[in-house]
PDB file of N, CA, C and O in Angstrom:
ATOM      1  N   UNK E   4       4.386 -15.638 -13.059  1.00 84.00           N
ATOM      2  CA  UNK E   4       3.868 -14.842 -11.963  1.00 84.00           C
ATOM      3  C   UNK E   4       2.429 -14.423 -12.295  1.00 84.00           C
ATOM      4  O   UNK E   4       2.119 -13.810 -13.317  1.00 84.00           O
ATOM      5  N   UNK E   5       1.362 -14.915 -11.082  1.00 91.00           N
ATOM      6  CA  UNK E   5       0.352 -14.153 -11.499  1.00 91.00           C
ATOM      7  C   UNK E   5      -0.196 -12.809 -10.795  1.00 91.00           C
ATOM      8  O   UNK E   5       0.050 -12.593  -9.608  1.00 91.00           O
ATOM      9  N   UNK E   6      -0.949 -11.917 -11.583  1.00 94.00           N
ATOM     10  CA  UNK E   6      -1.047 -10.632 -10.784  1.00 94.00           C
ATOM     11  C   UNK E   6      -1.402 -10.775  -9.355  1.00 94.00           C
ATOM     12  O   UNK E   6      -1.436 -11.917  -8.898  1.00 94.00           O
ATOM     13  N   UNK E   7      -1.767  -9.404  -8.311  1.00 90.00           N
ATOM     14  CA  UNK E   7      -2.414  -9.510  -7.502  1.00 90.00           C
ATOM     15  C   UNK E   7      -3.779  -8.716  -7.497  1.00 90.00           C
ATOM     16  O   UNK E   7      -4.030  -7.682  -8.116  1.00 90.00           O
ATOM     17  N   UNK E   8      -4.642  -9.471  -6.618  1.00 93.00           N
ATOM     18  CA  UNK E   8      -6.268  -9.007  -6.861  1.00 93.00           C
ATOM     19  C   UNK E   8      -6.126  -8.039  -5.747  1.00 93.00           C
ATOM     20  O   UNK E   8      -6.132  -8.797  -4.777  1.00 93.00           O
ATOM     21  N   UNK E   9      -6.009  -6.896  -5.306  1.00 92.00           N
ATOM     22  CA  UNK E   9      -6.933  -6.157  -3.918  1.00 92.00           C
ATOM     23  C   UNK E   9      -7.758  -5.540  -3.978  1.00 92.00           C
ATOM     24  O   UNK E   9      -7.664  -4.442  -4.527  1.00 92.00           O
ATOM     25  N   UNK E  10      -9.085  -6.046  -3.364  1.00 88.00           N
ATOM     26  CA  UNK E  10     -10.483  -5.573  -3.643  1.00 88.00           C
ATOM     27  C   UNK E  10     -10.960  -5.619  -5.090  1.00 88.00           C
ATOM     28  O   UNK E  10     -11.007  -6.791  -5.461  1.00 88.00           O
ATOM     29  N   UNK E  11     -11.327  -4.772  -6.027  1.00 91.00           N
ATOM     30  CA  UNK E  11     -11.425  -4.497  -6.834  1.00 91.00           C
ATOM     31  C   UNK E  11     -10.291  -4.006  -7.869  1.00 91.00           C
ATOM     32  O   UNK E  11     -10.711  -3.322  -8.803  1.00 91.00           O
ATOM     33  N   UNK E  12      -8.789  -4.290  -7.819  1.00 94.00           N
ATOM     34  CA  UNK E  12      -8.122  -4.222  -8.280  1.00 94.00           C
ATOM     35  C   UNK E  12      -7.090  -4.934  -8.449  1.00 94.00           C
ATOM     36  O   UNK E  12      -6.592  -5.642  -7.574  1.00 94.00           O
ATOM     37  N   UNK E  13      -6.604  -4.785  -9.800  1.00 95.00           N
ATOM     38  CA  UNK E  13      -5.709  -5.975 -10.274  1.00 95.00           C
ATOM     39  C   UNK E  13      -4.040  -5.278 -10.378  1.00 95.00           C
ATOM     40  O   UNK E  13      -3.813  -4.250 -11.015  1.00 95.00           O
ATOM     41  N   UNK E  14      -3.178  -5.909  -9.771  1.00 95.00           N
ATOM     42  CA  UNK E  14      -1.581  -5.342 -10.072  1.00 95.00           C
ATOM     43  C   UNK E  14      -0.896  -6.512 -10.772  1.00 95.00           C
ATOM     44  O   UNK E  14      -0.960  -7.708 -10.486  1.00 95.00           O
ATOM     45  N   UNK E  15      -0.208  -5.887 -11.779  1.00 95.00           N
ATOM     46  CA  UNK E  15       0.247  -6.804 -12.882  1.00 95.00           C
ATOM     47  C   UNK E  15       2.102  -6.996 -12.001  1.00 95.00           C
ATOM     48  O   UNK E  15       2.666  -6.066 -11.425  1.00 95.00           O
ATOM     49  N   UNK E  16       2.585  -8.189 -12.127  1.00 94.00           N
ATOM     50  CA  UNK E  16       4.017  -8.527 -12.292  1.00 94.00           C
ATOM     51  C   UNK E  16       4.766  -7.330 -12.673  1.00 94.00           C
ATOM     52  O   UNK E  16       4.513  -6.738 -13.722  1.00 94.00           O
ATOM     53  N   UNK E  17       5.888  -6.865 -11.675  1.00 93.00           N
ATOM     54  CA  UNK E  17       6.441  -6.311 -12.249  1.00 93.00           C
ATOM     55  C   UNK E  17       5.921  -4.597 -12.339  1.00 93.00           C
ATOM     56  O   UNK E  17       6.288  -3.728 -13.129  1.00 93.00           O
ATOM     57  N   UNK E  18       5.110  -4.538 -11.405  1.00 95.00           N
ATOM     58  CA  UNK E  18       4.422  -2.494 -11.146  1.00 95.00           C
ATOM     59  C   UNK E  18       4.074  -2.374 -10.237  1.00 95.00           C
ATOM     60  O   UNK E  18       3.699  -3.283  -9.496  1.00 95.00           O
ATOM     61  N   UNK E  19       4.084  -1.067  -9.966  1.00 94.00           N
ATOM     62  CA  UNK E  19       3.611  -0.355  -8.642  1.00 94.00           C
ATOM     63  C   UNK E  19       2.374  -0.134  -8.829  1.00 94.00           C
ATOM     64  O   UNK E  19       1.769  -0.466  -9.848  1.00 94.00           O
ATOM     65  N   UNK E  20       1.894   0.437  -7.879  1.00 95.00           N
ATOM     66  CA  UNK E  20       0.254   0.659  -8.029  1.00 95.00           C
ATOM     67  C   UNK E  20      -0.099   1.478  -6.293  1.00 95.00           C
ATOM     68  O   UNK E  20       0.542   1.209  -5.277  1.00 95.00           O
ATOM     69  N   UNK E  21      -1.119   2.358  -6.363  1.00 95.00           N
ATOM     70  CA  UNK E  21      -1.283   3.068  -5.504  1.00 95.00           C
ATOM     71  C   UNK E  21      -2.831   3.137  -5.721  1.00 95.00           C
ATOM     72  O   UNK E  21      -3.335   3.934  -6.513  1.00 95.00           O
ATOM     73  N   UNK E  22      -3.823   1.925  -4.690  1.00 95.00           N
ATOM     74  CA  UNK E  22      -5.202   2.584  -4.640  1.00 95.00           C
ATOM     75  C   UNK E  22      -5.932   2.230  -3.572  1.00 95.00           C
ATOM     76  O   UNK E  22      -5.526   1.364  -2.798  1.00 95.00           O
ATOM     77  N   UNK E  23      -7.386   3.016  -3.364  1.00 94.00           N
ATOM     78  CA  UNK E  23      -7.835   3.324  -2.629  1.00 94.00           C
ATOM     79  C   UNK E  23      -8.289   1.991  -2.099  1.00 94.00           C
ATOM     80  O   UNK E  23      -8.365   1.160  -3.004  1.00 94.00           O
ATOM     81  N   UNK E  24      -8.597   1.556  -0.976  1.00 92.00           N
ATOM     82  CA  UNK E  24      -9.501   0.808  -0.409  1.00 92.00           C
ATOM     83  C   UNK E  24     -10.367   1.108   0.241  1.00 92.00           C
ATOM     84  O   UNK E  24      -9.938   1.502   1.326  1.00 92.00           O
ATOM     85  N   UNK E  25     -11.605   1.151   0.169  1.00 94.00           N
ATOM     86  CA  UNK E  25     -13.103   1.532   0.957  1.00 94.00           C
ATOM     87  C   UNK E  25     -12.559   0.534   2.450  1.00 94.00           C
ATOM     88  O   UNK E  25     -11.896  -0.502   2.501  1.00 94.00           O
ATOM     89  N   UNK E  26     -13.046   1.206   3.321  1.00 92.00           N
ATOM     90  CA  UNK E  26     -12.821   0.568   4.379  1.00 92.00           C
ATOM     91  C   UNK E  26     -14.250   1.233   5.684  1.00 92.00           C
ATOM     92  O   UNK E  26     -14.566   0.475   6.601  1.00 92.00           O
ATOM     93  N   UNK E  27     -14.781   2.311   5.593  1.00 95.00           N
ATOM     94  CA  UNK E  27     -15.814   2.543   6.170  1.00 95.00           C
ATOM     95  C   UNK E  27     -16.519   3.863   5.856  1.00 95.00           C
ATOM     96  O   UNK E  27     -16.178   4.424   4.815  1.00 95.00           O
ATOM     97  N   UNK E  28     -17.572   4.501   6.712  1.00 96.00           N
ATOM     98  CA  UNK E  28     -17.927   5.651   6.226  1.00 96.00           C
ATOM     99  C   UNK E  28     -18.301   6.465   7.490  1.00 96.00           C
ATOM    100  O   UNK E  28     -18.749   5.819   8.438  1.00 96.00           O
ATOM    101  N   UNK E  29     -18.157   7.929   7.629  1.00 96.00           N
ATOM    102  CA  UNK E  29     -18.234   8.450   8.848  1.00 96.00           C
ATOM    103  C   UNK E  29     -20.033   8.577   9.161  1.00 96.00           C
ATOM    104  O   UNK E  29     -20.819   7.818   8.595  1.00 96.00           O
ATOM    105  N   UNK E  30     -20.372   9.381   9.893  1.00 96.00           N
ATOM    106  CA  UNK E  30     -21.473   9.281  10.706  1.00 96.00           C
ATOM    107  C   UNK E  30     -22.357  10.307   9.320  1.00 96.00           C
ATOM    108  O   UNK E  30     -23.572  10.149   9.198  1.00 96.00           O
ATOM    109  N   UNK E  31     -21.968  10.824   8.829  1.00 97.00           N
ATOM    110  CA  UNK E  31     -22.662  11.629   7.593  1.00 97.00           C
ATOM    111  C   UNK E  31     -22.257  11.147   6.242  1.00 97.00           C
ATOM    112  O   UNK E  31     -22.187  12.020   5.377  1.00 97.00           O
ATOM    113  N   UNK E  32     -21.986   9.963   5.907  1.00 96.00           N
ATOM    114  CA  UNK E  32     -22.458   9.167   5.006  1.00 96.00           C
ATOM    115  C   UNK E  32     -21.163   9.054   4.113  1.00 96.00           C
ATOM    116  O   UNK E  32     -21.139   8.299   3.140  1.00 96.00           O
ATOM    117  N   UNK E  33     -19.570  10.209   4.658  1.00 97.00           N
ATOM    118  CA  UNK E  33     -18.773   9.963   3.809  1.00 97.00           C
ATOM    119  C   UNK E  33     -18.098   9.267   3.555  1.00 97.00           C
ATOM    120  O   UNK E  33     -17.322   9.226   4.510  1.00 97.00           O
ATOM    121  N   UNK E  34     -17.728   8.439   2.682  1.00 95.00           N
ATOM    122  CA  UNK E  34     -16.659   7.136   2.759  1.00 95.00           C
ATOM    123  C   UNK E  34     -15.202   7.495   2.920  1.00 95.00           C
ATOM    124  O   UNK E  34     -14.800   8.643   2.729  1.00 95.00           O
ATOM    125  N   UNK E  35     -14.510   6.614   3.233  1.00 95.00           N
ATOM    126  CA  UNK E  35     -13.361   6.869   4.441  1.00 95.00           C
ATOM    127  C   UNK E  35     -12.436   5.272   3.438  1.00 95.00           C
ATOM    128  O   UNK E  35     -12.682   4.066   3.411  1.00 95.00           O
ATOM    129  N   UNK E  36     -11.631   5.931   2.935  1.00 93.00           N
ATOM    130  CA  UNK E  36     -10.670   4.724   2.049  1.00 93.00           C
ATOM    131  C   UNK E  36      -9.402   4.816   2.852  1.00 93.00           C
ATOM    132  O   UNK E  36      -9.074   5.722   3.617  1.00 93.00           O
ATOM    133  N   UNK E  37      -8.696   3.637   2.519  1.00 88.00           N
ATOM    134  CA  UNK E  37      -7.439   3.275   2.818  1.00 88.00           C
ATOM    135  C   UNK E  37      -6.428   3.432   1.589  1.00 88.00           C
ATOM    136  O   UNK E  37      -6.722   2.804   0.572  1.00 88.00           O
ATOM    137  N   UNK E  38      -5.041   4.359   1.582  1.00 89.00           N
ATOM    138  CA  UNK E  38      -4.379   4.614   0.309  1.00 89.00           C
ATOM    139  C   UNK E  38      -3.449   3.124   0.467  1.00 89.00           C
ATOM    140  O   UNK E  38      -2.729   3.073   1.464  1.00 89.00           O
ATOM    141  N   UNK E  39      -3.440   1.927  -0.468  1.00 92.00           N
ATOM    142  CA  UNK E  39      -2.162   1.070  -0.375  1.00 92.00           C
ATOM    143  C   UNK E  39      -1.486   1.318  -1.289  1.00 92.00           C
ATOM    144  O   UNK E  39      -1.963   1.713  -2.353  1.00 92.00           O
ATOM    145  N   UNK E  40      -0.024   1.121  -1.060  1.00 93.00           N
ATOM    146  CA  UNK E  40       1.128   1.334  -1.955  1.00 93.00           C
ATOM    147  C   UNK E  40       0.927  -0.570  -2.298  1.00 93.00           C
ATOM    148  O   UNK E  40       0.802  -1.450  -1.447  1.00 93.00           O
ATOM    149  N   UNK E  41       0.957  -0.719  -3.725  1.00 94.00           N
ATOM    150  CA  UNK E  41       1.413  -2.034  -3.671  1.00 94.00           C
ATOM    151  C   UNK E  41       2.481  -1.927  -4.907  1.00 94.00           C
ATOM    152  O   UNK E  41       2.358  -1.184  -5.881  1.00 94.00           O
ATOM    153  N   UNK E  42       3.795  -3.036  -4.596  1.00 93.00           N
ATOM    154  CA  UNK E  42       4.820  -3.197  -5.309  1.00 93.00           C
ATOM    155  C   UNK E  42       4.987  -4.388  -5.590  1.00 93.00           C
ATOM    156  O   UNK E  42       5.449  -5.092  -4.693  1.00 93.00           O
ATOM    157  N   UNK E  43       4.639  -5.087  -7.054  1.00 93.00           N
ATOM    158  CA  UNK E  43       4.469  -6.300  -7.466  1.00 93.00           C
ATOM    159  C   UNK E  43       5.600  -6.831  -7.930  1.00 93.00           C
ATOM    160  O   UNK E  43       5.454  -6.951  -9.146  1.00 93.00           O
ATOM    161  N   UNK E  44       7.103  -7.376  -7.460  1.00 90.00           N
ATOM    162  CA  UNK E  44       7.910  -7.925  -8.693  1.00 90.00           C
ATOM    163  C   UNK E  44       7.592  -8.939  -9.242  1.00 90.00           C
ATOM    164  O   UNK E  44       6.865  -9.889  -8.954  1.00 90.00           O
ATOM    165  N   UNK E  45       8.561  -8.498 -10.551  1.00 89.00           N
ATOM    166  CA  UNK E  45       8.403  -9.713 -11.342  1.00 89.00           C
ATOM    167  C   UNK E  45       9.076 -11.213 -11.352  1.00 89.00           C
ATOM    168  O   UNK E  45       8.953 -12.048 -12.248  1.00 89.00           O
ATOM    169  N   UNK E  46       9.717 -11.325 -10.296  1.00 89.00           N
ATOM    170  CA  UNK E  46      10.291 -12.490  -9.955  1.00 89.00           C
ATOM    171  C   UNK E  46       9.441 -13.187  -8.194  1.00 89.00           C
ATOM    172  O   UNK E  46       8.890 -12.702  -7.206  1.00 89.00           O
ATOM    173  N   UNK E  47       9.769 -14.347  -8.640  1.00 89.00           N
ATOM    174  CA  UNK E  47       8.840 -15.260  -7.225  1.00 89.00           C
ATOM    175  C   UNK E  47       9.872 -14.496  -5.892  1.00 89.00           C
ATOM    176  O   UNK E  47      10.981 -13.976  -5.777  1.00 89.00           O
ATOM    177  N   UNK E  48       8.779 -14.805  -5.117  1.00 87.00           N
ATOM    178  CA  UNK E  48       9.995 -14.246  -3.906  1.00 87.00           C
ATOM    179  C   UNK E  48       8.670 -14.343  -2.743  1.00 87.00           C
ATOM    180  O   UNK E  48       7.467 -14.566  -2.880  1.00 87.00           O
ATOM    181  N   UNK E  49       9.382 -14.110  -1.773  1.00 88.00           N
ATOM    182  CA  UNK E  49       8.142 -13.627  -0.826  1.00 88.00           C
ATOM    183  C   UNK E  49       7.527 -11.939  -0.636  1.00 88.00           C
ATOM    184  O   UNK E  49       8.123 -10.900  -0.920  1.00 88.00           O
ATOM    185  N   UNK E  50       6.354 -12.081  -0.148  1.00 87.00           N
ATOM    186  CA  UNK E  50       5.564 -10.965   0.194  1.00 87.00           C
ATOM    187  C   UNK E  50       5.660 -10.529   1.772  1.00 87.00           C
ATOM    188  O   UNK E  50       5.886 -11.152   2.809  1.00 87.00           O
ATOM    189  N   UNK E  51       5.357  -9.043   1.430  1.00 87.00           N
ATOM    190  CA  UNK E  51       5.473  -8.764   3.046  1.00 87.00           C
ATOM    191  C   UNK E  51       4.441  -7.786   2.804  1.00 87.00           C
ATOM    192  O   UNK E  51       4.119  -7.502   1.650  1.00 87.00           O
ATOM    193  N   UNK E  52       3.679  -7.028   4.221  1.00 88.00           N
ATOM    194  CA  UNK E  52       3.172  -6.084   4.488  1.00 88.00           C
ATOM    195  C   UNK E  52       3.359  -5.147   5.427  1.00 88.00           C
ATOM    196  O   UNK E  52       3.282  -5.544   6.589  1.00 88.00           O
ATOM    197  N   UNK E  53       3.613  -3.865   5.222  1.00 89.00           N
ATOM    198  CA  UNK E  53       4.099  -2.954   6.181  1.00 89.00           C
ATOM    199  C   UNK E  53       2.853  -1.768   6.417  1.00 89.00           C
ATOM    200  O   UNK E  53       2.247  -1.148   5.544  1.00 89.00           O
ATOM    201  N   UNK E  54       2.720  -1.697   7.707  1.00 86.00           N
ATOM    202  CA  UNK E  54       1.186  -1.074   8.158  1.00 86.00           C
ATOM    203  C   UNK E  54       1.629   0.597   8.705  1.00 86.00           C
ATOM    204  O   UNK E  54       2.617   0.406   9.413  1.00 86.00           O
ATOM    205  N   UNK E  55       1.502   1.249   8.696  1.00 82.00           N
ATOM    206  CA  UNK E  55       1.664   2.551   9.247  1.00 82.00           C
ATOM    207  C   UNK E  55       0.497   3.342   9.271  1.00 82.00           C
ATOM    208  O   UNK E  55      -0.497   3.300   8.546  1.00 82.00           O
ATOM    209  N   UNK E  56       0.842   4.217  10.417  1.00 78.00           N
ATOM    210  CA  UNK E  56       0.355   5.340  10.864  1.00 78.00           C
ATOM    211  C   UNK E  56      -1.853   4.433  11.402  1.00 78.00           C
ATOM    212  O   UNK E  56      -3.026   4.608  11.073  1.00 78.00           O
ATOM    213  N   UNK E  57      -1.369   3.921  11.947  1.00 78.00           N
ATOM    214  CA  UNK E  57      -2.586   3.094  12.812  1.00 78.00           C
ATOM    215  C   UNK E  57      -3.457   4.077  13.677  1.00 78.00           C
ATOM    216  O   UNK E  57      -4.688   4.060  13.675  1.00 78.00           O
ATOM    217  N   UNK E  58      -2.649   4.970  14.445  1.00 79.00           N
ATOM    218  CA  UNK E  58      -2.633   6.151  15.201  1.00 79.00           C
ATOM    219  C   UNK E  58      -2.599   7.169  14.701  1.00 79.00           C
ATOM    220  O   UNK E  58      -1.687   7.399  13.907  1.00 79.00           O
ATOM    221  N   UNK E  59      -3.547   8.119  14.973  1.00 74.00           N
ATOM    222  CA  UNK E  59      -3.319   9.458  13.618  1.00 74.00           C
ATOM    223  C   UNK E  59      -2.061  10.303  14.446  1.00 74.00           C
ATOM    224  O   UNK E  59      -1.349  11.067  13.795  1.00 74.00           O
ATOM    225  N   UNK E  60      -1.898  10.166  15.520  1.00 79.00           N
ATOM    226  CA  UNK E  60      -0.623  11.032  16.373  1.00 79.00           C
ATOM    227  C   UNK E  60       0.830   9.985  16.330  1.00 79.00           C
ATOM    228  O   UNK E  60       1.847  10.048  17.021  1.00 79.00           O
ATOM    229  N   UNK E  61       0.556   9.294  15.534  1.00 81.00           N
ATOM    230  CA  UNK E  61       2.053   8.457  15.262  1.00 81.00           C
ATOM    231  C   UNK E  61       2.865   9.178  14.069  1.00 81.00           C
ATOM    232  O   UNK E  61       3.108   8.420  13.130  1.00 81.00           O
ATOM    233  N   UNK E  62       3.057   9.724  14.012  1.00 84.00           N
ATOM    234  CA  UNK E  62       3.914  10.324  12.454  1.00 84.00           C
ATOM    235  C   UNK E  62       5.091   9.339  11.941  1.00 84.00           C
ATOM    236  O   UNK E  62       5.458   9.421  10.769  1.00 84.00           O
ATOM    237  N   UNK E  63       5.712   8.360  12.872  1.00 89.00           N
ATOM    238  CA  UNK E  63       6.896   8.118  12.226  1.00 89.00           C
ATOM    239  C   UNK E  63       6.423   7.039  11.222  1.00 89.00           C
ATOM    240  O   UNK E  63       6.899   6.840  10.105  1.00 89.00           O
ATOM    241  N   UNK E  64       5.470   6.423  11.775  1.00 87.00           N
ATOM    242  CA  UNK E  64       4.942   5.433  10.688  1.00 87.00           C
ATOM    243  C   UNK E  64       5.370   6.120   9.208  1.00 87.00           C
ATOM    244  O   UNK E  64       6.276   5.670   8.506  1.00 87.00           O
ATOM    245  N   UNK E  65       4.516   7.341   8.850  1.00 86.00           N
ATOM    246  CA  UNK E  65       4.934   7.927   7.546  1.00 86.00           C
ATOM    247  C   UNK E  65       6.087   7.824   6.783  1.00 86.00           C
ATOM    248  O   UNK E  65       6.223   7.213   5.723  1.00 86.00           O
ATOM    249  N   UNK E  66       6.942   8.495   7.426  1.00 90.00           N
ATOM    250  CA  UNK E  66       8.101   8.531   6.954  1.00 90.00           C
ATOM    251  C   UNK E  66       8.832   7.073   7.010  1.00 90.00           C
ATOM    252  O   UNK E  66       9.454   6.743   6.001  1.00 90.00           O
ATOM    253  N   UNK E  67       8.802   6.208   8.082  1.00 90.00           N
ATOM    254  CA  UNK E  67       9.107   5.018   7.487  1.00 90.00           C
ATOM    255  C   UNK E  67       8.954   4.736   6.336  1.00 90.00           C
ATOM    256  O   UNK E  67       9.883   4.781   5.529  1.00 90.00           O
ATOM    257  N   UNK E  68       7.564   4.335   5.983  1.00 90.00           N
ATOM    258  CA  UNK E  68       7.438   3.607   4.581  1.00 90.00           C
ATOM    259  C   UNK E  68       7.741   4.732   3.947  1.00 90.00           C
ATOM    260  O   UNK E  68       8.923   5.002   4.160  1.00 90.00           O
ATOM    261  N   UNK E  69       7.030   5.798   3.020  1.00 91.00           N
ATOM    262  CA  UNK E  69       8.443   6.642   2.655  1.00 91.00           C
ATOM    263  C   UNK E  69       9.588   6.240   2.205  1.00 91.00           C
ATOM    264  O   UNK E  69       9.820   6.081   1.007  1.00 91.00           O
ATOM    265  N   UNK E  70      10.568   6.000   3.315  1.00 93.00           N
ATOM    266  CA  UNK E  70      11.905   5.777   3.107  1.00 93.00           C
ATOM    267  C   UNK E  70      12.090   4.201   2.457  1.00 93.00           C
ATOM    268  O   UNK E  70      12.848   3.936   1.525  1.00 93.00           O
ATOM    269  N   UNK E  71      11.210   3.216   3.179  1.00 92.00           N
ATOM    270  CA  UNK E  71      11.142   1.755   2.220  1.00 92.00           C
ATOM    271  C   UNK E  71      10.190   1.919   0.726  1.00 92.00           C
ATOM    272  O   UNK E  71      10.328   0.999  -0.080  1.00 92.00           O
ATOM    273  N   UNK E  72       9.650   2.568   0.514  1.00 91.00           N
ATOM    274  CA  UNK E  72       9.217   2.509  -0.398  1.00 91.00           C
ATOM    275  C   UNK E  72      10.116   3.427  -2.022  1.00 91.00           C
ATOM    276  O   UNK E  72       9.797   3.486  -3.210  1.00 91.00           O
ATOM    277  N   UNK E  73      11.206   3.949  -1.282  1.00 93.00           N
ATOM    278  CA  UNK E  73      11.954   4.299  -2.414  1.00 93.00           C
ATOM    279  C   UNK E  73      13.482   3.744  -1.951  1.00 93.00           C
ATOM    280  O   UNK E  73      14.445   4.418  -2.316  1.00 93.00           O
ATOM    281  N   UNK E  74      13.654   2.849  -1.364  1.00 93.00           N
ATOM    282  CA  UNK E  74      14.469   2.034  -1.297  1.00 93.00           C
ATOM    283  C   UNK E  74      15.112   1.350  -2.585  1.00 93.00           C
ATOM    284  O   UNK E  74      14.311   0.606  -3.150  1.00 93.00           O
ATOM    285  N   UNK E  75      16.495   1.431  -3.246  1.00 93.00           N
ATOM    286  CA  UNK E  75      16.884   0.908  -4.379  1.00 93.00           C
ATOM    287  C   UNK E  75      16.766  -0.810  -3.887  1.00 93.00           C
ATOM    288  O   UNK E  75      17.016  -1.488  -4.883  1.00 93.00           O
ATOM    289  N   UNK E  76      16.571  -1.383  -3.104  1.00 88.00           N
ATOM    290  CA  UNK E  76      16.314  -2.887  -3.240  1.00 88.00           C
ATOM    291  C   UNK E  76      15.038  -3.095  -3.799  1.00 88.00           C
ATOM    292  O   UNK E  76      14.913  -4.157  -4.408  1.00 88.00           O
ATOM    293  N   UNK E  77      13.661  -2.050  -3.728  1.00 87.00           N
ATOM    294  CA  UNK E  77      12.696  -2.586  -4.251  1.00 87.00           C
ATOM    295  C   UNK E  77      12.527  -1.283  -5.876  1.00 87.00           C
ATOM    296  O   UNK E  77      11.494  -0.638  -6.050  1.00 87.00           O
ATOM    297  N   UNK E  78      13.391  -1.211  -6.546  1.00 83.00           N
ATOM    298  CA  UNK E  78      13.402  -0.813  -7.848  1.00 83.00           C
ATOM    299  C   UNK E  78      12.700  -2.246  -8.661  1.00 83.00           C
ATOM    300  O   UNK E  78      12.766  -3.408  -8.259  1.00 83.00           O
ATOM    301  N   UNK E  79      12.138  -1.819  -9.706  1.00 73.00           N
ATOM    302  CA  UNK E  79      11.354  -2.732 -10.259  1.00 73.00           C
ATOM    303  C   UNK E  79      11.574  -2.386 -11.800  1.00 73.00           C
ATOM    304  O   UNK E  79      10.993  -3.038 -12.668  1.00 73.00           O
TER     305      UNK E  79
END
């Protein structure tokens, strides 16, 4: 298995990882990141991506992932 690259960061086989992604900056110069959860196993398998809260008045997005992200199928 080889790691995964996002942006400027590397996730090893087999770990979680939680980081920022630059994604723009507001009208006074502050930068504005994206938090990704990424969960690398260590076995081949397929990948998926789950997007939430697109809408800042959507809340359930949250708690979705939340609840998949401590899901005992993706224990690592």
């Amino acid at each position: 298995m080889t790691p995964f690259t996002i942006g400027k960061h590397t996730i090893e086989p087999g770990t979680r990882s939680t980081i920022d992604l630059p994604v723009s900056a507001l009208s006074n110069h502050t930068p504005m990141t994206l938090p990704v959860h990424v969960l690398h196993g260590d076995k081949p398998g397929p990948a998926m991506f789950i997007s939430g809260c697109v809408h800042g008045d959507e809340i359930q997005g949250v708690e979705i992932i939340r609840r998949i992200l401590v899901h005992p199928a993706l224990a690592l």
